[in-house]
């Protein structure tokens, strides 16, 4: 129970960091390409002493933490997911197909992040 609360709280913080850093990267400190070719006006070159690349690192690592914690969160609640699937899809072949689809989505989500590890 305590583990679920800790994971959910850290996921909330990671989601907030991804959202805030994404906003900063898109609006507050846009790329040079956007400034030069799209006419975007940058508000500043730094925010809170961090440049665009620093905010990009925060965005990247908060996203990695979020994906890892989301995977752990789903695995901790796999019994609930299994009960839901069994109730909604009594056909065993359809259940297996749904689990394969879920596994494929999980692998496709994790694979790009393995480059950074």
GROMACS .gro file of C-alpha atoms in nm, residues 5-97:
model
   93
    5UNK     CA    1   0.137   0.573  -0.268
    6UNK     CA    2   0.508   0.649  -0.313
    7UNK     CA    3   0.504   0.538  -0.679
    8UNK     CA    4   0.189   0.740  -0.751
    9UNK     CA    5   0.334   1.051  -0.584
   10UNK     CA    6   0.665   1.026  -0.772
   11UNK     CA    7   0.469   0.969  -1.096
   12UNK     CA    8   0.274   1.288  -1.025
   13UNK     CA    9   0.598   1.482  -0.978
   14UNK     CA   10   0.745   1.329  -1.297
   15UNK     CA   11   0.429   1.419  -1.494
   16UNK     CA   12   0.449   1.775  -1.365
   17UNK     CA   13   0.818   1.799  -1.460
   18UNK     CA   14   0.752   1.665  -1.809
   19UNK     CA   15   0.463   1.908  -1.858
   20UNK     CA   16   0.641   2.213  -1.719
   21UNK     CA   17   0.969   2.146  -1.897
   22UNK     CA   18   0.784   2.079  -2.223
   23UNK     CA   19   0.605   2.414  -2.190
   24UNK     CA   20   0.935   2.587  -2.119
   25UNK     CA   21   1.103   2.421  -2.418
   26UNK     CA   22   0.818   2.504  -2.655
   27UNK     CA   23   0.712   2.852  -2.542
   28UNK     CA   24   0.968   3.018  -2.315
   29UNK     CA   25   1.296   2.904  -2.474
   30UNK     CA   26   1.214   2.798  -2.832
   31UNK     CA   27   1.477   2.644  -3.059
   32UNK     CA   28   1.697   2.857  -3.282
   33UNK     CA   29   1.528   2.702  -3.583
   34UNK     CA   30   1.187   2.823  -3.463
   35UNK     CA   31   1.325   3.170  -3.396
   36UNK     CA   32   1.505   3.197  -3.730
   37UNK     CA   33   1.263   3.035  -3.972
   38UNK     CA   34   0.921   3.052  -3.806
   39UNK     CA   35   0.942   3.399  -3.660
   40UNK     CA   36   0.896   3.284  -3.301
   41UNK     CA   37   1.003   3.541  -3.044
   42UNK     CA   38   1.207   3.387  -2.760
   43UNK     CA   39   1.125   3.520  -2.417
   44UNK     CA   40   1.474   3.447  -2.293
   45UNK     CA   41   1.773   3.223  -2.351
   46UNK     CA   42   1.766   3.086  -1.995
   47UNK     CA   43   1.513   3.026  -1.722
   48UNK     CA   44   1.610   2.975  -1.358
   49UNK     CA   45   1.974   2.959  -1.469
   50UNK     CA   46   1.911   2.666  -1.703
   51UNK     CA   47   1.945   2.682  -2.080
   52UNK     CA   48   1.749   2.496  -2.345
   53UNK     CA   49   1.971   2.186  -2.332
   54UNK     CA   50   1.945   2.168  -1.953
   55UNK     CA   51   1.566   2.184  -1.971
   56UNK     CA   52   1.580   1.918  -2.242
   57UNK     CA   53   1.775   1.690  -2.009
   58UNK     CA   54   1.519   1.745  -1.732
   59UNK     CA   55   1.240   1.671  -1.980
   60UNK     CA   56   1.412   1.353  -2.102
   61UNK     CA   57   1.496   1.205  -1.763
   62UNK     CA   58   1.160   1.295  -1.609
   63UNK     CA   59   1.001   1.114  -1.904
   64UNK     CA   60   1.219   0.808  -1.853
   65UNK     CA   61   1.133   0.798  -1.482
   66UNK     CA   62   0.764   0.839  -1.567
   67UNK     CA   63   0.765   0.549  -1.815
   68UNK     CA   64   0.951   0.321  -1.573
   69UNK     CA   65   0.719   0.406  -1.284
   70UNK     CA   66   0.413   0.367  -1.505
   71UNK     CA   67   0.532   0.019  -1.601
   72UNK     CA   68   0.586  -0.071  -1.234
   73UNK     CA   69   0.245   0.076  -1.148
   74UNK     CA   70   0.072  -0.138  -1.411
   75UNK     CA   71   0.262  -0.450  -1.302
   76UNK     CA   72   0.163  -0.391  -0.939
   77UNK     CA   73  -0.201  -0.377  -1.050
   78UNK     CA   74  -0.184  -0.662  -1.300
   79UNK     CA   75  -0.444  -0.862  -1.102
   80UNK     CA   76  -0.696  -0.581  -1.142
   81UNK     CA   77  -0.616  -0.555  -1.513
   82UNK     CA   78  -0.652  -0.932  -1.554
   83UNK     CA   79  -0.987  -0.938  -1.373
   84UNK     CA   80  -1.114  -0.652  -1.590
   85UNK     CA   81  -1.005  -0.824  -1.911
   86UNK     CA   82  -1.160  -1.157  -1.804
   87UNK     CA   83  -1.487  -0.986  -1.717
   88UNK     CA   84  -1.511  -0.781  -2.037
   89UNK     CA   85  -1.373  -1.047  -2.275
   90UNK     CA   86  -1.482  -1.399  -2.181
   91UNK     CA   87  -1.329  -1.536  -2.504
   92UNK     CA   88  -0.983  -1.677  -2.415
   93UNK     CA   89  -0.839  -1.616  -2.762
   94UNK     CA   90  -0.940  -1.250  -2.742
   95UNK     CA   91  -0.782  -1.228  -2.395
   96UNK     CA   92  -0.455  -1.364  -2.529
   97UNK     CA   93  -0.465  -1.119  -2.820
   0.00000   0.00000   0.00000
